[in-house]
Short mmCIF file of C-alpha atoms in Angstrom, two decimals:
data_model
loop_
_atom_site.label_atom_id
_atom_site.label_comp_id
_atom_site.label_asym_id
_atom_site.label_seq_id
_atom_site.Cartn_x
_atom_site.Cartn_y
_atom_site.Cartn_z
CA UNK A 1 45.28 147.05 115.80
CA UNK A 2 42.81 145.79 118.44
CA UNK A 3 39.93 146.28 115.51
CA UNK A 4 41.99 144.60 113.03
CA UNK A 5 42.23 141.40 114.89
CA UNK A 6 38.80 141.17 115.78
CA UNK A 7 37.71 141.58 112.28
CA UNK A 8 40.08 139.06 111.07
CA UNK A 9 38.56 136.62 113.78
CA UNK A 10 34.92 137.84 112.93
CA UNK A 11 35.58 136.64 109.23
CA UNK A 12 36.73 133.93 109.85
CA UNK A 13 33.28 132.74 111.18
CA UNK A 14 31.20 134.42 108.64
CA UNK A 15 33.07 132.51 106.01
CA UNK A 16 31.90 129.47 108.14
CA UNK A 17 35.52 128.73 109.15
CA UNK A 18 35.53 126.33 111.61
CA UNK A 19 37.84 126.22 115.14
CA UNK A 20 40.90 124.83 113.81
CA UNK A 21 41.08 128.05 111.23
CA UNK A 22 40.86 130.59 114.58
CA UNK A 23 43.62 128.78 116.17
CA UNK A 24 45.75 128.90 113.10
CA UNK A 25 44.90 132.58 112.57
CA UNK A 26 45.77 133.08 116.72
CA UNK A 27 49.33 131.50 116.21
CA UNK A 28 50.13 133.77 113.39
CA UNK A 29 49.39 137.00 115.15
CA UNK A 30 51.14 135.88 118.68
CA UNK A 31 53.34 133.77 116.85
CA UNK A 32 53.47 131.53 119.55
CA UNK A 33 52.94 127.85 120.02
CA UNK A 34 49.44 127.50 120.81
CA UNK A 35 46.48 125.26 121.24
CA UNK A 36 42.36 125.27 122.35
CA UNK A 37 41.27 122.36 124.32
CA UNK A 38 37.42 121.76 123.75
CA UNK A 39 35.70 120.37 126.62
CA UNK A 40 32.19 120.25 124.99
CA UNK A 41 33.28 117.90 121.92
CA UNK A 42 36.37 116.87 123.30
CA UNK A 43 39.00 118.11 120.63
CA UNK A 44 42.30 119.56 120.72
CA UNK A 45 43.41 122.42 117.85
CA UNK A 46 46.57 122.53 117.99
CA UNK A 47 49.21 124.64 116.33
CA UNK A 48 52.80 123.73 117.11
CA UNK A 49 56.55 123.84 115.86
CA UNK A 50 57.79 122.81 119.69
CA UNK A 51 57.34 118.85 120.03
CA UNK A 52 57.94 119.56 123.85
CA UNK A 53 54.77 121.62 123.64
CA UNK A 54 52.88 118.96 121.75
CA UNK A 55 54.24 116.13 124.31
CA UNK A 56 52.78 117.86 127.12
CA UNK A 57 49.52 119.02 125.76
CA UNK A 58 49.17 114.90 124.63
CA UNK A 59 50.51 113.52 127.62
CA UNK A 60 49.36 115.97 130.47
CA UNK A 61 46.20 116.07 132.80
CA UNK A 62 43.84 119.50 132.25
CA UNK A 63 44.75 120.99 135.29
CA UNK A 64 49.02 120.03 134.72
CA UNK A 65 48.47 121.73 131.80
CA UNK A 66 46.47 124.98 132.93
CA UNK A 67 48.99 125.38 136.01
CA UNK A 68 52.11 125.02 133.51
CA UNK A 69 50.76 127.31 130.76
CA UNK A 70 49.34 130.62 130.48
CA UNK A 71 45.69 129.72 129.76
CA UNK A 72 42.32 131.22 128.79
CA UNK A 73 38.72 130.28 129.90
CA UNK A 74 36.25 130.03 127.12
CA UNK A 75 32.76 130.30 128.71
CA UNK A 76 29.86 131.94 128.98
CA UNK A 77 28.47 132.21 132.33
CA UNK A 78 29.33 129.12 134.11
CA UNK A 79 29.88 126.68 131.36
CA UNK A 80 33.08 126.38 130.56
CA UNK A 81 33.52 125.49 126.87
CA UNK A 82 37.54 125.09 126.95
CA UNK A 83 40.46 126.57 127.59
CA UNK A 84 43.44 128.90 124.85
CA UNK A 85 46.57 127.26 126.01
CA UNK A 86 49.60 129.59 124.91
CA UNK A 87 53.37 127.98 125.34
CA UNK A 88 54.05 130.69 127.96
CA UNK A 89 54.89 129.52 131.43
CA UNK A 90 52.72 130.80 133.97
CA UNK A 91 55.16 132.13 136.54
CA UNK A 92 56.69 134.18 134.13
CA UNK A 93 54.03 135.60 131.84
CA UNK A 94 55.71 138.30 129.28
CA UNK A 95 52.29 138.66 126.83
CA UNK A 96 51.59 141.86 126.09
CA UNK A 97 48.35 143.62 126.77
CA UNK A 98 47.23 143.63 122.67
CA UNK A 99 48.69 139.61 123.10
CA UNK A 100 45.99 139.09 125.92
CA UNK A 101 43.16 141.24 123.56
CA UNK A 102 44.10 138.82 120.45
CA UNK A 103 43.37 135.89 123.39
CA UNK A 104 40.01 137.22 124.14
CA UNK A 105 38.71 138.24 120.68
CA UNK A 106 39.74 134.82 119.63
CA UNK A 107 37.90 133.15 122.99
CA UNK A 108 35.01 135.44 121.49
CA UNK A 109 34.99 133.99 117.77
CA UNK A 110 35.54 129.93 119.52
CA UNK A 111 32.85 130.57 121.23
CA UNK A 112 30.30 131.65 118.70
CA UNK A 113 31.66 128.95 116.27
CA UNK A 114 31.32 126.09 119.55
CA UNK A 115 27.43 127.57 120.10
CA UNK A 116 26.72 127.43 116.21
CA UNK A 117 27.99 123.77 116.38
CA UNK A 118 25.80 122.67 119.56
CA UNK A 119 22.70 123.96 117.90
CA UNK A 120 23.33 122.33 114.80
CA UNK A 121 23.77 119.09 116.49
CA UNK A 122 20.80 119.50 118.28
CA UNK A 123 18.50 120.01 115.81
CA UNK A 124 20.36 116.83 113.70
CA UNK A 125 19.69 114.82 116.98
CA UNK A 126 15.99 115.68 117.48
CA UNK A 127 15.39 114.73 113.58
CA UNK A 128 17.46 111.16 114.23
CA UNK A 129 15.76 110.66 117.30
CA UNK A 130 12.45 111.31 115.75
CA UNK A 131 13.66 108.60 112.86
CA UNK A 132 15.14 106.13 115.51
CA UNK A 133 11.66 106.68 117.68
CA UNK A 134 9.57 106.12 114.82
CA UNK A 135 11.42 102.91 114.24
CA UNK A 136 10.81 101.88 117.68
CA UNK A 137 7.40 102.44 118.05
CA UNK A 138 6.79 100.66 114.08
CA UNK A 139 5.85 104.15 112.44
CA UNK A 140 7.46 103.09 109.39
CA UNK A 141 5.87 100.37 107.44
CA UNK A 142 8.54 99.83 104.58
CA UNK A 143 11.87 99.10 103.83
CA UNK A 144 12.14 101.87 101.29
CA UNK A 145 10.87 104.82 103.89
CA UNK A 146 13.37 103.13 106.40
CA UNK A 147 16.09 103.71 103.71
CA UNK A 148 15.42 106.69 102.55
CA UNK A 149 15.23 108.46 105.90
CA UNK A 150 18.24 106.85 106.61
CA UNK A 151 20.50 107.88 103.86
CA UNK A 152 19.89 111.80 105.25
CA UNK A 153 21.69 111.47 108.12
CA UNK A 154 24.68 108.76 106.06
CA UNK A 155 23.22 105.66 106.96
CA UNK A 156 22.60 102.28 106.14
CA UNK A 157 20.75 99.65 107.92
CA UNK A 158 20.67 96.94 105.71
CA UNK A 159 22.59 94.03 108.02
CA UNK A 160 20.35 93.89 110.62
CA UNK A 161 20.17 95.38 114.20
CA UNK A 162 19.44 94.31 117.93
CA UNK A 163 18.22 96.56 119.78
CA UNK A 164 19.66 97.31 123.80
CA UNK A 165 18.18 99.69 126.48
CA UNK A 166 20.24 100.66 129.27
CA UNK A 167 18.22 101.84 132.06
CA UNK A 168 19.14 104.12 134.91
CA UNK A 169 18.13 102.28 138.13
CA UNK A 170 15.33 104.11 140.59
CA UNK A 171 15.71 107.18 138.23
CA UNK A 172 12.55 108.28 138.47
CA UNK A 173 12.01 107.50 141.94
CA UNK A 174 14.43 109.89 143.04
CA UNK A 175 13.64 111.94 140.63
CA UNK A 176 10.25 112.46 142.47
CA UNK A 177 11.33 112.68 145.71
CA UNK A 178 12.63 116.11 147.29
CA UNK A 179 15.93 115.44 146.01
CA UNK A 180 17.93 118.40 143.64
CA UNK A 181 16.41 117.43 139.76
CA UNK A 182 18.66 119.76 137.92
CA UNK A 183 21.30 118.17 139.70
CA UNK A 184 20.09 114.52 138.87
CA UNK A 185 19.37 115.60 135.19
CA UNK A 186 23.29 116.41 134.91
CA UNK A 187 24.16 113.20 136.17
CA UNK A 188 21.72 111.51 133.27
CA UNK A 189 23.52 113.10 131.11
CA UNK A 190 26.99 112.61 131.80
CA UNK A 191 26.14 108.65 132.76
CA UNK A 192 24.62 109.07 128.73
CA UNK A 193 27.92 110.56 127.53
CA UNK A 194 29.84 107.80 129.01
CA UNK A 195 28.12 105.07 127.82
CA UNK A 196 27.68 106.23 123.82
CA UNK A 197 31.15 107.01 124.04
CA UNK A 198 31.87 103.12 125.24
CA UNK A 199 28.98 102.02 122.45
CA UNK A 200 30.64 103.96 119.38
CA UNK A 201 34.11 102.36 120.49
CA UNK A 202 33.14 98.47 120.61
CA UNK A 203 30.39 98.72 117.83
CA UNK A 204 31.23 99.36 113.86
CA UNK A 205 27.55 100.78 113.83
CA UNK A 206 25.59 101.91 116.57
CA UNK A 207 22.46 104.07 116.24
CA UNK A 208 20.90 105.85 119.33
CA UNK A 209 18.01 107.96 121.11
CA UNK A 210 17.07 108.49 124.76
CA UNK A 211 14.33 108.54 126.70
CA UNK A 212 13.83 110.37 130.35
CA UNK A 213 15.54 107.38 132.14
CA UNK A 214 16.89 105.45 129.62
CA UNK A 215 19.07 105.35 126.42
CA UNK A 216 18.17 102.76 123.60
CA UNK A 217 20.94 101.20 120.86
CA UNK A 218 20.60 99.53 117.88
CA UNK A 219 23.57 97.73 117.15
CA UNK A 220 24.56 96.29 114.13
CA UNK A 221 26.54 92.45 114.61
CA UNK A 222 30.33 93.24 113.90
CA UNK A 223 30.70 89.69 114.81
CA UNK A 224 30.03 86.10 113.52
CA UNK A 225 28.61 83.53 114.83
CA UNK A 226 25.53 85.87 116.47
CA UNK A 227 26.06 83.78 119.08
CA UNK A 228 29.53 85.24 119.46
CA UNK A 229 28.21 88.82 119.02
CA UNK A 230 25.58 88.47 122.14
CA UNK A 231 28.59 86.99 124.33
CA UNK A 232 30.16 90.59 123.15
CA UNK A 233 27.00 92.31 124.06
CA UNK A 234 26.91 91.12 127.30
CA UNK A 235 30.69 91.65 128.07
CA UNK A 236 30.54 95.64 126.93
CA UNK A 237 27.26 95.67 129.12
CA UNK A 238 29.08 94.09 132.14
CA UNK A 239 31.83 97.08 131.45
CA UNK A 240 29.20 99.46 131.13
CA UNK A 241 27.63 99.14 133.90
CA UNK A 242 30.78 98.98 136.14
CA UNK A 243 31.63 102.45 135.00
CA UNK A 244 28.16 103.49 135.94
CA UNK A 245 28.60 102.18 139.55
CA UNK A 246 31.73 103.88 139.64
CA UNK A 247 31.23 107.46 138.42
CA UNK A 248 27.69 107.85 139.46
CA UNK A 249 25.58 107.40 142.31
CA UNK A 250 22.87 105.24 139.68
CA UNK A 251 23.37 101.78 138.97
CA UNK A 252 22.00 100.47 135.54
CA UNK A 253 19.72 97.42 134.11
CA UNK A 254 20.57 96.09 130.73
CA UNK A 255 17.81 94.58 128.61
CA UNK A 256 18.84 92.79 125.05
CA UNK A 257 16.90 92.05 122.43
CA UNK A 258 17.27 89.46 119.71
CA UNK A 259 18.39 90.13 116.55
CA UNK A 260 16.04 91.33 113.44
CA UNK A 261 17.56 91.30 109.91
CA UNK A 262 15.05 93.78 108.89
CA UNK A 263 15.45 97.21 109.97
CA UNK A 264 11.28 97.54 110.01
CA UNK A 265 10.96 94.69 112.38
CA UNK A 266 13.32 96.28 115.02
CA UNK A 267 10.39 97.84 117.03
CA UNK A 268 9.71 93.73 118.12
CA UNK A 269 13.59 93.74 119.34
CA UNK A 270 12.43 96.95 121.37
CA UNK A 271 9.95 95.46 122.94
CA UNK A 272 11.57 92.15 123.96
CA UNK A 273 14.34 94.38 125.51
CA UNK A 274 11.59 96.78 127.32
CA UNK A 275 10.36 93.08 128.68
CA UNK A 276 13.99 91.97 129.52
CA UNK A 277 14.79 95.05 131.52
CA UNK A 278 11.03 94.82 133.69
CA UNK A 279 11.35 91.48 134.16
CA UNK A 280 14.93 91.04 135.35
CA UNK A 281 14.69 93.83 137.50
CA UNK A 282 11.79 92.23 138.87
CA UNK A 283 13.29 88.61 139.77
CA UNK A 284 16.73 89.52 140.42
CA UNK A 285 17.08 93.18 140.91
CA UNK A 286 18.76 96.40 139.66
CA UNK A 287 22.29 96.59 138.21
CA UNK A 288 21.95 93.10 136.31
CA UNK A 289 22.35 92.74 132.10
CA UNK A 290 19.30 90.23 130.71
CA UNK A 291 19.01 88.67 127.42
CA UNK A 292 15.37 88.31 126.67
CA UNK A 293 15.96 84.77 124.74
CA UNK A 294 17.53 83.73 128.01
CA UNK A 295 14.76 84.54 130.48
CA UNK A 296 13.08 81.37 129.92
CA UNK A 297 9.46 80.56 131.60
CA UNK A 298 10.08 84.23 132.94
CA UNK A 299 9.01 85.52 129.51
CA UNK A 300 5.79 83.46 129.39
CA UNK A 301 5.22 85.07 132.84
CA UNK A 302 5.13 88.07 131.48
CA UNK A 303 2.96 87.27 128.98
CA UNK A 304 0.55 85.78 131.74
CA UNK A 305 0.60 88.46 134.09
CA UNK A 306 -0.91 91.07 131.63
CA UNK A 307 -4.34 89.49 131.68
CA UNK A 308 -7.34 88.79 133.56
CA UNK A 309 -7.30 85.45 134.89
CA UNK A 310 -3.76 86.18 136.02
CA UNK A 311 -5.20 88.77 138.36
CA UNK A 312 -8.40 86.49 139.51
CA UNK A 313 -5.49 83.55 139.90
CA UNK A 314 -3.35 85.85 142.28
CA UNK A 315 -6.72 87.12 143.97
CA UNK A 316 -7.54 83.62 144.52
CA UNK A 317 -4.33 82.99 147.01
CA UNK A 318 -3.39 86.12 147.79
CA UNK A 319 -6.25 88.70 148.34
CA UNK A 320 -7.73 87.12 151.81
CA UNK A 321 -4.26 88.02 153.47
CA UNK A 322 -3.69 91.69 151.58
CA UNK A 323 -6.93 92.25 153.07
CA UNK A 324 -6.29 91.44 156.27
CA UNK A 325 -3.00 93.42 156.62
CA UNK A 326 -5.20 96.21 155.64
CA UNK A 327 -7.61 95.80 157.90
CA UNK A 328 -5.39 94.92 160.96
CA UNK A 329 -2.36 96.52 160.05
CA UNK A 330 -0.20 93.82 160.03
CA UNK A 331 2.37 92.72 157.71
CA UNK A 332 2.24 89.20 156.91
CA UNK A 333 2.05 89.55 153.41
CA UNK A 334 6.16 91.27 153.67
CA UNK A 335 6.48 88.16 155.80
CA UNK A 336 5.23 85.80 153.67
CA UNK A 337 7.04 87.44 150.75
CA UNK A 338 10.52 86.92 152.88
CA UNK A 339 9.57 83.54 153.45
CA UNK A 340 9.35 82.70 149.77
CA UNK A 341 12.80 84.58 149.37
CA UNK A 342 14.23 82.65 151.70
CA UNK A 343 13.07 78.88 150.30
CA UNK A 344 10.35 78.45 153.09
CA UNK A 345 13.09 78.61 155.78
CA UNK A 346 11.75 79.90 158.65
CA UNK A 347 14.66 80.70 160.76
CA UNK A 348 16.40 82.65 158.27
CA UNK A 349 13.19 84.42 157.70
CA UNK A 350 13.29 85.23 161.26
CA UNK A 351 16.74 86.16 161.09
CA UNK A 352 16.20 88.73 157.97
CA UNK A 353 12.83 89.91 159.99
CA UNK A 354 14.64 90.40 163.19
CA UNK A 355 12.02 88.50 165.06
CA UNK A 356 12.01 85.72 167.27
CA UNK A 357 11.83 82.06 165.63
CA UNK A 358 8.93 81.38 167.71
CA UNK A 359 7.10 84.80 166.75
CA UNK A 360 8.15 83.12 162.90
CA UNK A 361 6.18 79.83 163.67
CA UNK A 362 2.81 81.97 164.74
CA UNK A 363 3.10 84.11 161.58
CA UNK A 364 3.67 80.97 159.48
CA UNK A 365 0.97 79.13 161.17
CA UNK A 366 -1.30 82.44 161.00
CA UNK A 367 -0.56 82.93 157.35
CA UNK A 368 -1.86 79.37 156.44
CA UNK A 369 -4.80 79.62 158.59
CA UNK A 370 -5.96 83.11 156.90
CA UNK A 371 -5.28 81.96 153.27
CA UNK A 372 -6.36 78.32 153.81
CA UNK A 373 -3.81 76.30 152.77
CA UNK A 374 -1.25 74.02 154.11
CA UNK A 375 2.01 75.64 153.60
CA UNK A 376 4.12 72.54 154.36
CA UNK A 377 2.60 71.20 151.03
CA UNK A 378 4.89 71.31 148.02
CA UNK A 379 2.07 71.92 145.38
CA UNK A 380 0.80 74.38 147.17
CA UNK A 381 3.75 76.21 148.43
CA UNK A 382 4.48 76.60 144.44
CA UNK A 383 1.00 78.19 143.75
CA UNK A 384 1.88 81.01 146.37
CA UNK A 385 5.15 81.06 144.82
CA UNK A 386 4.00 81.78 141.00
CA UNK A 387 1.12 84.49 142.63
CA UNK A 388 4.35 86.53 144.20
CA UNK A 389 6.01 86.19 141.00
CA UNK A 390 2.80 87.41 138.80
CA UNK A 391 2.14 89.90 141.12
CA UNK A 392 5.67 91.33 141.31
CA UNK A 393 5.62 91.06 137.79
CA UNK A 394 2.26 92.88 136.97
CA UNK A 395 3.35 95.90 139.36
CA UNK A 396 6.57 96.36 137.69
CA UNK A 397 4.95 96.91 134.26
CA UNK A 398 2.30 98.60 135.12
CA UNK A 399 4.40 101.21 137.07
CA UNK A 400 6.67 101.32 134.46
CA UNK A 401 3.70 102.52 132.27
CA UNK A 402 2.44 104.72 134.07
CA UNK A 403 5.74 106.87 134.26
CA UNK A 404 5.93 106.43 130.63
CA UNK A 405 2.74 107.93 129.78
#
């Protein structure tokens, strides 16, 4: 009887059945009410004549329902891919031994058809991401290619896109350090799960692939005006990265890009989202969403900071006093750098320094004297002020391309 069963489970997936045929065919032989709760998709198969049994399986939490109902484990090691809920309390179990075989030979067949499933999806993903990353990076040089590729996977992309990146905050600085990676990894992921899940929910359309630290949308406008869409763009991101903060230790930056009515010119929204998220996280920190049209003189900063004369402009100001810290190991250029953050006022520079206000005057005084300029001068208290702000810039990109390398 045992051998029966399996084989009738066995066909089952080499007629390329899929879960919701196993639990049908595991009801008929216990000919009880029962269901399979799939953790890895996050499905429910059930088969059911009791609408109490349905009402609890809807309405209860996971572990309400594994310490009401007899239950089953499908896994394989570790992982646990679900759990065969039978309506049979738990206190008073009366399956039979061949009931508990049918269990496991079914667990056996749910799990084979839950593998075949993961590995199909994988190799799907890699060729989308490969399509999506091609897009990016402008790979594909006509509309027709862009199409075409498309239609494989069911898509169209023919109202236009804008493209966000949600970045993981100090990712791969921790990364780096001696912390746990496989942990960290896990915690990528799940942070990824959450927010696709919060994507495909608000968006009619919304096409993805990630990166080591990072996760990258294209979203098509469900909305009109556009003007109305980005407000919704930044409200989901604002939601987004509240769940982050609280079901992670990571806290996320947002960049947005504008909007490109042709899918081939999406890589430029890419890029203006790339800049948003450097340069927001460089003037005002982690955990912030930036539209790149709203960034302002910030962009042309950018822009500026990349070349030469921005370095031999920063050099100009700044490189007497970085050399001297080196040389005398001092730190006037954190001080100076606190001073700027703090509108030039020297007591609350002191304050966030935890020096005395007179030690704050010397340093002050010292700082002018070593870079020659008179630092009670407005003009010239904005020159240092745009070298901080080009240098802070410059490092952040060029870090951020070195990692990416």
């Amino acid at each position: 009887m045992s051998e029966r069963i399996h084989k009738s489970f066995t066909q089952i997936v080499i007629e390329g059945r899929g879960t919701n045929h196993i639990v049908e065919t595991l009801y008929g032989i216990l000919n009880r009410n029962v269901v399979f709760k799939d953790l890895v998709f996050n499905r429910i198969y059930i088969v059911s004549k009791s609408n109490k049994f349905k009402d609890d399986i809807e309405n209860l939490s996971l572990d309400s329902m594994l310490g009401k109902y007899f239950n089953y484990p499908v896994q394989i090691g570790s992982s646990i891919y679900g759990y065969i809920i039978v309506d049979e309390s738990k206190d008073t179990n009366s399956l039979e031994d061949l009931d508990k075989i049918t269990i496991e030979h079914a667990s056996t067949v749910i799990k084979l058809n839950i593998q075949k499933e993961i590995s199909n999806r994988q190799i799907e993903q890699k060729y989308r991401d490969e399509f999506i990353q091609d897009l990016l990076l402008n790979n594909i040089r006509t509309i027709e290619e862009a199409n075409n590729r498309a239609a494989l996977y069911g898509w169209k992309m023919d109202r236009g896109l804008v493209c966000v990146i949600v970045d993981i905050d100090d990712y791969k600085k921790r990364f780096l350090s001696l912390e746990k990676t496989k942990g960290l990894e896990e915690e990528r992921d799940i942070i990824f799960r959450l927010i696709t899940a919060k994507m495909k929910k608000k968006f009619y359309k919304c096409f993805y692939t990630t990166y080591s630290d990072s996760i990258v949308y294209l979203i098509e406008p469900d909305v009109s005006p556009m003007k109305d869409f980005f407000i919704k763009l930044e409200r989901v991101s604002e939601e987004i990265r509240k769940e982050i903060r609280e079901n992670s230790q990571f806290t996320a930056t947002i960049g947005i890009g504008s909007y490109k009515e042709s899918v081939i010119d999406i890589y430029i929204s890419f890029i203006e989202a790339q800049k948003a998220v450097r340069i927001g996280r460089t003037i005002y920190g982690g955990d912030n969403t930036h539209v790149y049209d709203d960034l302002g003189v910030y962009r042309m900063l950018f822009d500026i900071s990349q070349g030469e004369e921005a370095n031999n402009f920063c050099s100009q100001y700044l490189e007497k006093l970085i050399d001297y810290d080196r040389k005398n190991n001092c730190e006037y250029m954190e001080t100076l750098r606190c001073l700027v953050e703090n509108d030039w006022n020297l007591k609350k520079t002191a304050e966030d320094l935890f020096i005395h206000y007179n030690t704050m005057k010397y340093r002050f005084n010292k700082i002018s004297e070593i870079i020659n300029l008179n630092l009670n001068n407005r003009e010239e208290k904005f020159m240092i002020e745009l070298c901080l702000k080009l240098l802070d810039i410059s490092k952040q990109y060029s870090l951020y391309m070195k990692t990416n390398i």
